[in-house]
mmCIF file of C-alpha atoms in Angstrom:
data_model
loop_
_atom_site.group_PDB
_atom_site.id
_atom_site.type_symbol
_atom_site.label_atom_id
_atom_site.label_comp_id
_atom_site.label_asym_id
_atom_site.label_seq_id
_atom_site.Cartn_x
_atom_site.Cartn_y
_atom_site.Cartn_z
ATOM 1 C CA UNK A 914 76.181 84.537 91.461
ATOM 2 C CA UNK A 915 76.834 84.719 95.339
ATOM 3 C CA UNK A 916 80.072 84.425 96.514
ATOM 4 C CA UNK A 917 80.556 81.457 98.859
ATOM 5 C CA UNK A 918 83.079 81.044 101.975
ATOM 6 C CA UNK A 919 83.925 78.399 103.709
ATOM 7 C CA UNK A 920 82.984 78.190 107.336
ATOM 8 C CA UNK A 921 86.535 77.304 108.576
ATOM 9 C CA UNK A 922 88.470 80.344 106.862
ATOM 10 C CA UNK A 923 86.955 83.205 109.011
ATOM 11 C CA UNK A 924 88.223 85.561 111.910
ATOM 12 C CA UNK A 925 85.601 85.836 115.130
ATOM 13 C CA UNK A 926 85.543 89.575 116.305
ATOM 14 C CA UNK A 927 83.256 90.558 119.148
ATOM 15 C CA UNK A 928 80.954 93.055 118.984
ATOM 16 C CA UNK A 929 79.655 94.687 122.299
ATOM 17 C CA UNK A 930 75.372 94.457 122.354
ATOM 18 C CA UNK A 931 75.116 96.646 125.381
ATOM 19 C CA UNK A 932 76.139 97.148 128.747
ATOM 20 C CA UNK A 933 76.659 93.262 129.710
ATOM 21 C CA UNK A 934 76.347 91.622 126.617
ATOM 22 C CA UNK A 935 79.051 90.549 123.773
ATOM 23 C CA UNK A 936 78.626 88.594 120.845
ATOM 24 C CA UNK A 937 81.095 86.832 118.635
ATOM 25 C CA UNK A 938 80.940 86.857 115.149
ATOM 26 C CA UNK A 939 82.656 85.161 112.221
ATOM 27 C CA UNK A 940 83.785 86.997 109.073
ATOM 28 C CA UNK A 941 85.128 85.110 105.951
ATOM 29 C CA UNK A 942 88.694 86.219 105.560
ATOM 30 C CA UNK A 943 88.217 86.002 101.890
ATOM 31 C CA UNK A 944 85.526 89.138 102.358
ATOM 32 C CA UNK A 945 88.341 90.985 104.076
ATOM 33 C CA UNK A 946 90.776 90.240 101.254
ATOM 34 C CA UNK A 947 88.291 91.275 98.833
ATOM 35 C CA UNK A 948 87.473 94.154 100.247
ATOM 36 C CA UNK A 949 91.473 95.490 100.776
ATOM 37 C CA UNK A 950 91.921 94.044 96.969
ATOM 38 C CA UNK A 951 88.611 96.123 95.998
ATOM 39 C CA UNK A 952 90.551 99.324 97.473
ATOM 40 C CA UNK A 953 92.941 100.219 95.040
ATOM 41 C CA UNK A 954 93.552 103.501 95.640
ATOM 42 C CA UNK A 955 96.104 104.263 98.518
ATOM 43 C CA UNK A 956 94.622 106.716 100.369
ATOM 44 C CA UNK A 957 98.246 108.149 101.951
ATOM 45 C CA UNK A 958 101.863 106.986 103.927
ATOM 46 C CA UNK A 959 102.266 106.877 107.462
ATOM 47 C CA UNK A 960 105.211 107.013 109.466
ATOM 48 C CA UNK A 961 104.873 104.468 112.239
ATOM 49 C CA UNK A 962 107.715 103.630 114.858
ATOM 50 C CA UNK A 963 107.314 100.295 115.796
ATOM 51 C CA UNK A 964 109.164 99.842 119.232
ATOM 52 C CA UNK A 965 111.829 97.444 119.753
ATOM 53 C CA UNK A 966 111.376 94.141 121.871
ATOM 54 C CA UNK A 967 114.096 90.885 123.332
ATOM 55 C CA UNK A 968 113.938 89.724 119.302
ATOM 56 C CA UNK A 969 113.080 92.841 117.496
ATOM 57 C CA UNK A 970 115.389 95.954 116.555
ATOM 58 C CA UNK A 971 112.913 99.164 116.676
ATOM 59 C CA UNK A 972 112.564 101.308 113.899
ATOM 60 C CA UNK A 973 110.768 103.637 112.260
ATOM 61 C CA UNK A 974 108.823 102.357 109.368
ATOM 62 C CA UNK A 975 106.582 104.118 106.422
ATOM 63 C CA UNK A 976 103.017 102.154 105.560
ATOM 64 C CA UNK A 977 100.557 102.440 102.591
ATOM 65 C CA UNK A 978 97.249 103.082 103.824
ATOM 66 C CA UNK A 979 93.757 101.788 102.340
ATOM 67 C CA UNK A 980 90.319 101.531 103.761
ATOM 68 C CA UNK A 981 86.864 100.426 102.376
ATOM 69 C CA UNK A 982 83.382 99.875 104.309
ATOM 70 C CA UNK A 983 81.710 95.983 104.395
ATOM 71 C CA UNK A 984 77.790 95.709 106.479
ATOM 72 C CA UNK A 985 77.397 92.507 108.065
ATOM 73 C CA UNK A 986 73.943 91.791 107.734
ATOM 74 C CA UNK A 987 71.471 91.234 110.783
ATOM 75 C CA UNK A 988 69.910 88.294 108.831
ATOM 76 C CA UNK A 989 72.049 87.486 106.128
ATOM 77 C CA UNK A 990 69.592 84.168 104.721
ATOM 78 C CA UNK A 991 66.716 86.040 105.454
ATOM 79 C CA UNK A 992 65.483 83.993 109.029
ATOM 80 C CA UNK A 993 64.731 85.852 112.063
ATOM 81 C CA UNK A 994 64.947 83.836 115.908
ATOM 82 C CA UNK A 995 63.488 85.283 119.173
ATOM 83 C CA UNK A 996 67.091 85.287 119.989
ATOM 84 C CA UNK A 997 68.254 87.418 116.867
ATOM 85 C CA UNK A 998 65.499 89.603 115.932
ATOM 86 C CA UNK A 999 66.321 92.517 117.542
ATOM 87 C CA UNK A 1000 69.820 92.678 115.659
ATOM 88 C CA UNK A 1001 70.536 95.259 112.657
ATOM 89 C CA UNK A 1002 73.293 95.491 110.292
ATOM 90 C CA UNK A 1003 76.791 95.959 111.331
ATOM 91 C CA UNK A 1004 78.154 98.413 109.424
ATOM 92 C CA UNK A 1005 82.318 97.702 109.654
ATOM 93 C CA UNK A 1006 85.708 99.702 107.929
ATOM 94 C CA UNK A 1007 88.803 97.724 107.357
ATOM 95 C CA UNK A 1008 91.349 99.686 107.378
ATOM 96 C CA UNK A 1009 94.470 98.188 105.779
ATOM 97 C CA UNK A 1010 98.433 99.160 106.282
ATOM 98 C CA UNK A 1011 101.123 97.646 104.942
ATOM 99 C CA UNK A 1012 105.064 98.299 104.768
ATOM 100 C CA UNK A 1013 106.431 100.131 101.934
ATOM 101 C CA UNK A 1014 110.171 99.260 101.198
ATOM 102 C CA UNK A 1015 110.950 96.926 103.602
ATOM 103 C CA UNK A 1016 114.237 95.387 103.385
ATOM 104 C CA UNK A 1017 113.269 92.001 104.395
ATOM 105 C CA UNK A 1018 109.849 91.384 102.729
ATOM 106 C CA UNK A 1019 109.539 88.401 105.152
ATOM 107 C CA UNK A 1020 108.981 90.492 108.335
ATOM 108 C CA UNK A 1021 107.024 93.422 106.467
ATOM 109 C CA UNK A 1022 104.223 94.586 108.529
ATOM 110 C CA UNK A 1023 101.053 94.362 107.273
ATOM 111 C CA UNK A 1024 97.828 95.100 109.428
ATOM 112 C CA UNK A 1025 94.437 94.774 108.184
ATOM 113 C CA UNK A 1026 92.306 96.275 111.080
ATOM 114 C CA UNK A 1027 88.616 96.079 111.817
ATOM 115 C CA UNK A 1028 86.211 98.777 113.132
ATOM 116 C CA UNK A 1029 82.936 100.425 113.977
ATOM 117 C CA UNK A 1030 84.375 104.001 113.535
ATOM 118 C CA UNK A 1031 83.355 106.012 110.012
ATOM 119 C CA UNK A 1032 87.265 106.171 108.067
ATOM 120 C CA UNK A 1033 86.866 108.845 105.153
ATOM 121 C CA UNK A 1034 90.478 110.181 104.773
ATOM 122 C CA UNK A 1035 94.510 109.587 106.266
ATOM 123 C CA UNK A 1036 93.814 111.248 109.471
ATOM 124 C CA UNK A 1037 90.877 109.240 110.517
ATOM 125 C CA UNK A 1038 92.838 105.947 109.585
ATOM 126 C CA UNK A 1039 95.482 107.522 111.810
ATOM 127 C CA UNK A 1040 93.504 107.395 115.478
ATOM 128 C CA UNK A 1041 92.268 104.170 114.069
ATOM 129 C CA UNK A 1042 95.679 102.532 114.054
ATOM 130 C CA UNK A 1043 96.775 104.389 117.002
ATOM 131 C CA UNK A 1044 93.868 102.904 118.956
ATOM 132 C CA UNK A 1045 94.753 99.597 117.460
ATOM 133 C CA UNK A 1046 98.765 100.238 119.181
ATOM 134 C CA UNK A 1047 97.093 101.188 122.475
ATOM 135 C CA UNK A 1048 94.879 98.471 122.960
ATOM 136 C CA UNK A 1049 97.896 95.995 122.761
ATOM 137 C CA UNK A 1050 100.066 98.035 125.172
ATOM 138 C CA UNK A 1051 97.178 97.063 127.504
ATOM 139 C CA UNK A 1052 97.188 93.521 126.185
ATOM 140 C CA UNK A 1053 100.293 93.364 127.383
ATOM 141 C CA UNK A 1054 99.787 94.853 130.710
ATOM 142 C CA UNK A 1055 96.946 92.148 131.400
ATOM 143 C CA UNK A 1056 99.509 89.639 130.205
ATOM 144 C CA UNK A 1057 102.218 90.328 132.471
ATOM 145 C CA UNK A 1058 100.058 90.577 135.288
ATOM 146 C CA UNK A 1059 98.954 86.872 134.662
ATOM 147 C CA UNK A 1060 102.177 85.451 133.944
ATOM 148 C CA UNK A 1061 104.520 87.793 136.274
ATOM 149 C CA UNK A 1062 101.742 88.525 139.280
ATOM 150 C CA UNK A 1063 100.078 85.506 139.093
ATOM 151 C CA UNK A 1064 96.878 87.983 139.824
ATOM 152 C CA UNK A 1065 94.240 84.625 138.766
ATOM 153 C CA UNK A 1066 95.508 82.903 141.267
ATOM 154 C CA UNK A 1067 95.024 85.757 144.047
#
């Protein structure tokens, strides 16, 4: 039997089609989950430092580290549009970390990531997260320019 997901429970990621073109996309979370639970074997530790902020001490924590592949399909029910026949399958790695000893299991990190890039061992899963940690420094530096420049409203 097929599994079946309901059309609420899913995260939209965007996948760049080209120069000037994006498209959204929604992926059951339960595929996600299935696919971390499906990935038994920890593939290695990393040491991350995750920096300190107004409510947040910094420290320096270690994270278990598993990855496994999903494809999206181009035409998952089997029906082609004008508008959708030129897709092809999306192949995606999740690569999932999560804290390892943490002394408040409340605010244990855990970060299931999402990515084009081929993950076959620690290293690779490495630059992943570490492209993950830049993108949201520069998050952040879009963010204050909104809020503390006001740059919209230039």
């Amino acid at each position: 039997s097929k599994d079946s997901y309901p059309f609420f429970d899913t995260i939209s990621i965007e996948i760049n089609q080209g120069i000037d073109s994006m498209q959204t996309i929604k992926i059951p979370v339960q595929v996600i989950k299935k696919v971390v639970a499906n990935s038994q074997k920890i593939e290695g530790e990393l040491n991350v430092h995750i920096p300190g902020n107004g409510s947040r001490v910094a420290r320096d924590v270690k994270m278990q580290v598993k990855f496994g592949e999903i494809c999206l399909q181009a035409h998952p029910r089997g029906i082609t549009t004008p508008r959708t026949k030129e897709r092809t399958d999306l192949p995606l790695t999740i690569v999932h970390l999560s804290e390892v000893h943490s002394s408040n299991k409340k605010e244990a990190l855990g970060w299931t990531l999402l990515t084009t890039l081929p993950v076959r061992n620690i290293d690779e899963a490495h630059e992943v997260m570490k492209y993950y940690r830049m993108r949201w420094t520069i998050e952040l530096y879009f963010k204050s320019l909104k809020t503390g420049c006001n740059v919209e409203k230039c």
